[in-house]
Amino acid sequence: MTDPTRRAEELRQLISRYNYEYHQLDAPSVPDAEYDRLVRELQALEASHPELGSEASPTGLVGGQADSAFSPVRHRRPVLSLQNALDQEELQEFMARMGRAVGTDEVAVDLEPKIDGLSVVLRYRDGRFQQGITRGDGTVGEDVSHTLVEVRDLPHTLKGAPAGELEVRGEVYLAKEAFLRLNEAREAAGEPLFANPRNAAAGALRQLDPAVTKSRGLNLFCYEIRHPEDLVETQTEALAALMAMGFPVPPDSQRLVGWDDLWQAVSLWQERRHQLPFAIDGLVVKLDHLPTARAQGATAKAPRAMIAFKFPPEEVVTTLERVVWQVGRSGTVTPTAYLTPVRLGGTVVSRATLHNAQLAKSRDIRIGDRVVIRKAGEIIPEVVRPLAAERTGQEQPLEAPRQCPACGSALVRNEGETALRCPNEACPGRQLEAFCHFASRAAMDIDGLGPKLLASLLEAGLVKTPADLYRLDERDLLTVPRMAARSAQNLLAAIDRSRRRPLWRLILALGLPQVGAHAAERLASRFESLFALLEASEEDLCAVPDVGPLTARQIRAWAADPVHRQWVSELAGVGVLGEVAEPAHGGEGPLRGERLVFTGSFAVPRQELMAAARAAGALVLSAVSRRVTHLVVGDKPGQKRQEAEALAIPLWDEASFRRKIEGQDS
Ligand code: IVH
């Protein structure tokens, strides 16, 4: 047994050091998970040994970022899950049960979409946001206030909220579009894809760095008033009250009476679900009258008076017509299935991923097969399995190519990797993919510069390196087949608009190995320029959160390659350097142009002030540098204050910050 006093002291020192590295140096030396583990160990120790006192402990510091991030929070009452009805019969049984409970067949229920996201509990006091907690194990959740404030439709101040405590439950989710974009970027960076929006939302919320959460574009729906329990009488009123206070609520929720009306409404949802901009995995049916619902009680897992009706996974059968092997920009060669077009989940699907050659082989998928397809996470079509019983004997097994489909080079398979690779750096197929990635929405976002056009530009020799895009003129473009003056001008304007994209987009666009949007953001905020990134040592790179030794080595090798160094200097030559910070949303308001850093504790949670600063047009940064215009200083400021003074950066206290926000002095 180790001595708890000694261990607590050890942990406090370690955590304080990691806090300092993370917040002040922006250079943590341990992964987030390790930090979380230590915080949890200390919290557990402090909870079981009250004599250790925690006033001065890093676990006791409120209003900070990582200090409260992911701390365990006990729920006021269990945050339950839902029982499921898997088919019509089970739903009908539920309605019959409710009928018996209320003594009539004409049971009034509320029907809501079941959002495929992550459950959160939100606490407000006197109408102001206080804290957001994950569901956790239902009894204890994690404090995720620091990232929740970056969820764009989370209301910070409520309209007409009850005095005192208000606790609301909702679902944080990622819209289909945001989910697709995120996976596109991950795929481009060779990172594992998120299987569904729920996992992606959880990943985005469970971040130490709120800026990452923000960039993922999370949304929120709220559907339950947990406290005060008697604020309203019915679920229908609960949704109306939530909406009136400023919460987003699940759209198209309906009050229905009796089985027939309910079933008809459920049936209508089967099609409508696909038209929504977010994924739902079913519907929730809730007894409308809340006191009666509460009287039904709950099992260990779920309340008795509500039920989830899960949509059966939608699968369709079609024919696999052919398989096309394509080379990606990093050289990986992957199969895409071309299918006889078929309707699935609200769209017509004619292509599906086969992931990789080995997976396709292990599922024994053959060309000409009747295959079952479905949408992974409701969104990305994939081939699930062949219907072997329907084979005619004409089907062809998949042959993995030996040569690159674009340049004919012999393919290689690196040790320990499943993917086939084209080793030719100058492969035209890889180059085309690299340019497509550069111009893509996820990266430099150049409108109208798609694969066809890029292929023509490459073929004509008009672009060879990224900087060449910025040297194109109308005369060049008019040599491209089917390009008219008007479209040439539009394209030039779109290219021009991309010149000032933020640095992280440029880093992402250049396609460094293993670098997705997330890592690009980290690298951008650590190095602040492409040149600094090129000069960074493996050690410097390793100090960046989420960059492991292997990635660091690969980035280093990339940066040492004269071709890539040439790209960067040419880009600088045409004025494309990557802006250091993406302007805050719109950037309009009394604090427009301000770059602020916050330190110390304030009368309200720091995140709230930061959010207010952003809303007023300021950019909120995490570390002091010469570019910071003001340091906002609260009680017990940290090291940042000395750093700011050393750079002669002017200070604001909370009161003057508030005056600026209100535009009272300038
Ligand atoms: S009501 C006491 N309503 O689905 C249970 N849940 O599979 C309260 N969910 O854990 C839940 N949309 O995270 C409710 N409109 C909705 C929902 C919803 C999504 C989630 C929730 C729950 C899970 C159960």
XYZ file of C-alpha atoms in Angstrom, residues 323-623:
301
model
C -14.906 -3.155 -59.278
C -12.649 -0.247 -59.999
C -9.302 0.067 -58.310
C -8.209 3.581 -57.597
C -5.005 5.030 -56.344
C -5.168 7.600 -53.537
C -2.752 10.447 -53.053
C -0.670 8.541 -50.541
C -0.413 5.689 -53.016
C -2.908 3.288 -51.419
C -4.891 1.377 -54.006
C -8.465 0.591 -52.947
C -11.463 -1.063 -54.596
C -14.779 0.693 -55.228
C -17.842 -1.363 -56.106
C -20.002 -0.136 -59.004
C -23.559 -1.318 -58.504
C -26.767 -1.449 -60.454
C -28.344 1.774 -59.119
C -30.782 1.143 -56.305
C -32.735 3.286 -53.833
C -31.461 3.074 -50.297
C -32.097 5.354 -47.371
C -33.522 8.198 -49.413
C -30.841 8.325 -52.132
C -29.916 6.353 -55.221
C -26.761 4.375 -54.616
C -24.562 3.276 -57.482
C -21.207 3.006 -55.772
C -20.104 1.574 -52.473
C -16.872 1.147 -50.670
C -15.268 -2.251 -50.399
C -12.820 -0.838 -47.827
C -9.796 -2.813 -48.895
C -8.810 -5.762 -50.948
C -8.403 -8.163 -48.050
C -11.750 -7.389 -46.514
C -13.476 -7.843 -49.876
C -11.674 -11.151 -50.273
C -12.530 -12.394 -46.814
C -16.198 -11.712 -47.498
C -15.829 -13.612 -50.756
C -17.452 -10.877 -52.797
C -17.397 -11.606 -56.542
C -18.087 -9.498 -59.576
C -21.593 -10.250 -60.850
C -22.788 -11.229 -57.372
C -26.114 -10.189 -55.950
C -24.932 -8.273 -52.892
C -26.556 -6.822 -49.795
C -25.744 -3.176 -49.271
C -26.552 -0.845 -46.405
C -25.484 2.514 -45.130
C -22.859 2.585 -42.436
C -23.989 5.025 -39.766
C -27.021 5.698 -41.983
C -24.831 7.567 -44.418
C -21.998 5.786 -46.226
C -23.046 2.914 -48.492
C -21.118 -0.313 -48.030
C -21.277 -3.837 -49.375
C -22.191 -6.162 -46.518
C -22.196 -9.650 -48.026
C -22.863 -11.575 -51.220
C -25.923 -13.793 -51.671
C -23.941 -16.890 -52.486
C -27.101 -18.968 -53.006
C -28.028 -16.811 -55.989
C -24.816 -17.400 -57.910
C -25.004 -18.588 -61.489
C -21.410 -19.634 -61.802
C -20.558 -16.660 -63.996
C -19.283 -14.582 -61.085
C -15.648 -13.560 -61.083
C -13.553 -13.536 -57.920
C -11.885 -10.229 -57.112
C -8.339 -10.045 -58.357
C -6.166 -7.556 -56.564
C -4.150 -5.695 -59.176
C -0.395 -6.096 -59.347
C 0.133 -2.803 -61.086
C -0.967 0.715 -60.308
C -4.171 1.426 -62.264
C -2.876 4.918 -63.068
C 0.832 4.555 -63.842
C 1.454 0.826 -64.132
C 4.146 0.699 -61.447
C 4.371 -2.595 -59.593
C 2.357 -2.334 -56.382
C 3.898 -3.030 -53.002
C 2.503 -3.988 -49.650
C 4.372 -2.587 -46.659
C 5.002 -4.862 -43.794
C 2.170 -4.957 -41.309
C -0.161 -3.060 -43.660
C -3.185 -4.446 -45.431
C -3.195 -1.784 -48.130
C -1.591 -2.104 -51.539
C 0.506 0.862 -52.519
C 1.819 2.520 -55.625
C 5.393 3.503 -54.779
C 5.731 6.024 -57.620
C 5.799 9.561 -56.173
C 5.266 11.011 -59.641
C 2.254 8.781 -60.406
C -0.298 10.923 -62.289
C -3.144 9.195 -60.450
C -1.666 10.075 -57.100
C -1.006 13.624 -58.262
C -4.571 14.088 -59.367
C -5.816 12.814 -56.009
C -3.387 15.105 -54.212
C -4.707 18.132 -56.091
C -8.317 17.039 -55.524
C -7.558 16.864 -51.826
C -5.819 20.247 -51.880
C -8.850 21.925 -53.466
C -11.465 19.953 -51.499
C -13.999 21.494 -49.184
C -12.245 19.960 -46.205
C -8.944 21.613 -47.137
C -8.499 24.799 -49.264
C -12.149 24.776 -50.273
C -11.785 26.012 -53.851
C -15.250 26.124 -55.306
C -15.604 24.595 -58.763
C -12.142 23.026 -58.891
C -13.159 19.377 -59.128
C -11.524 16.182 -60.409
C -12.373 16.671 -64.116
C -10.995 20.159 -64.305
C -7.916 19.265 -62.295
C -7.277 16.301 -64.564
C -7.357 18.630 -67.594
C -5.069 21.153 -65.918
C -2.566 18.440 -65.003
C -2.721 16.881 -68.414
C -2.140 20.199 -70.133
C 0.879 20.726 -67.874
C -0.647 23.947 -66.542
C -0.196 22.892 -62.929
C 2.604 20.824 -61.499
C 2.853 22.120 -57.946
C 0.213 23.633 -55.655
C 1.537 27.146 -56.213
C 0.841 26.811 -59.952
C -2.875 27.028 -59.179
C -2.333 30.550 -57.922
C -0.419 31.513 -61.067
C -3.171 30.530 -63.496
C -4.674 33.279 -65.605
C -7.660 33.504 -67.891
C -5.612 32.766 -70.996
C -4.360 29.485 -69.479
C -7.829 28.438 -68.487
C -9.322 29.144 -71.878
C -7.077 26.470 -73.359
C -8.942 23.878 -71.252
C -11.709 22.032 -73.146
C -15.223 23.400 -72.548
C -13.987 26.313 -70.451
C -15.756 29.595 -71.210
C -14.665 33.081 -70.186
C -17.325 33.314 -67.526
C -16.425 30.044 -65.803
C -12.727 30.853 -66.059
C -13.330 34.121 -64.223
C -15.400 32.393 -61.552
C -12.713 29.815 -61.030
C -9.971 32.427 -60.766
C -12.042 34.279 -58.200
C -12.552 31.063 -56.209
C -8.840 30.304 -56.285
C -8.113 33.832 -55.187
C -10.516 33.554 -52.259
C -8.610 30.513 -51.033
C -5.355 32.457 -50.722
C -6.086 33.515 -47.186
C -7.300 30.237 -45.780
C -6.151 29.508 -42.237
C -2.852 27.764 -41.734
C -4.422 24.524 -40.541
C -6.285 24.191 -43.832
C -3.093 24.723 -45.767
C -1.285 22.120 -43.652
C -4.131 19.695 -44.217
C -4.195 20.502 -47.937
C -0.500 19.737 -48.394
C -1.178 16.180 -47.321
C 1.454 15.542 -44.680
C 1.465 11.869 -43.733
C -1.009 10.960 -40.964
C -2.160 14.562 -40.654
C -5.930 14.997 -40.610
C -7.883 18.127 -39.749
C -7.410 17.550 -36.070
C -3.636 17.161 -36.167
C -3.401 20.030 -38.677
C -5.115 22.293 -36.174
C -2.705 21.241 -33.463
C 0.307 21.776 -35.697
C -0.951 25.167 -36.841
C -1.476 26.450 -33.344
C 1.889 25.125 -32.202
C 4.087 26.330 -35.074
C 2.125 29.248 -36.493
C 3.918 29.093 -39.853
C 4.714 26.559 -42.549
C 8.384 27.425 -42.380
C 8.478 26.761 -38.640
C 6.784 23.444 -39.285
C 9.378 22.524 -41.921
C 12.156 23.246 -39.438
C 10.567 21.441 -36.491
C 12.583 18.565 -35.057
C 11.054 15.200 -34.297
C 11.183 16.173 -30.667
C 9.288 19.449 -31.309
C 6.699 17.527 -33.282
C 6.279 14.900 -30.606
C 5.460 17.623 -28.109
C 2.318 18.452 -30.104
C -0.750 16.764 -28.662
C -1.909 13.827 -30.756
C 1.364 13.589 -32.637
C 3.079 10.344 -31.704
C 6.698 9.415 -32.426
C 5.815 7.550 -35.615
C 3.851 10.454 -37.069
C 6.582 12.854 -35.968
C 9.145 10.829 -37.902
C 6.949 10.736 -41.003
C 6.251 14.465 -40.861
C 9.953 15.105 -40.434
C 10.748 12.967 -43.483
C 8.070 14.787 -45.470
C 9.504 18.149 -44.452
C 13.018 17.099 -45.392
C 11.959 16.192 -48.932
C 13.250 18.902 -51.299
C 10.081 18.610 -53.398
C 7.905 19.577 -50.455
C 10.255 22.384 -49.415
C 10.005 23.705 -52.926
C 6.183 23.618 -52.761
C 6.216 25.642 -49.577
C 8.586 28.288 -50.826
C 6.662 28.604 -54.081
C 3.419 28.964 -52.158
C 4.983 31.686 -50.065
C 6.097 33.297 -53.311
C 2.495 33.537 -54.506
C 1.342 34.817 -51.110
C -0.240 31.633 -49.827
C 1.121 31.203 -46.317
C -1.885 30.183 -44.281
C -3.515 32.704 -42.018
C -2.611 32.046 -38.454
C -6.071 32.053 -36.989
C -9.381 31.559 -38.656
C -11.424 34.697 -38.071
C -14.037 34.046 -35.402
C -17.550 33.537 -36.675
C -18.162 36.566 -38.835
C -15.712 38.523 -36.742
C -18.215 41.353 -36.491
C -18.933 43.171 -33.273
C -17.368 45.557 -30.794
C -14.315 43.310 -30.329
C -13.617 42.841 -34.001
C -9.885 42.472 -34.621
C -9.071 41.655 -30.996
C -6.992 38.567 -30.254
C -7.541 37.725 -26.614
C -6.114 35.329 -24.092
C -7.807 34.724 -20.724
C -6.078 33.891 -17.458
C -7.234 33.478 -13.861
C -10.738 33.012 -12.516
C -13.689 35.312 -13.019
C -17.121 35.993 -11.534
C -18.616 33.616 -14.113
C -17.095 30.501 -15.692
C -14.229 31.435 -17.933
C -15.753 29.611 -20.890
C -18.722 31.908 -20.688
C -16.535 34.993 -21.007
C -14.656 33.408 -23.879
C -17.881 32.633 -25.664
C -19.027 36.225 -25.136
C -15.719 37.461 -26.543
C -16.143 35.328 -29.633
C -19.717 36.453 -30.057
C -18.447 40.030 -29.972
C -16.090 39.285 -32.856
C -12.852 38.606 -30.974
C -10.557 35.699 -31.538
C -9.814 33.752 -28.373
C -6.373 32.191 -28.271
C -4.940 29.757 -25.785
C -1.372 30.981 -25.527
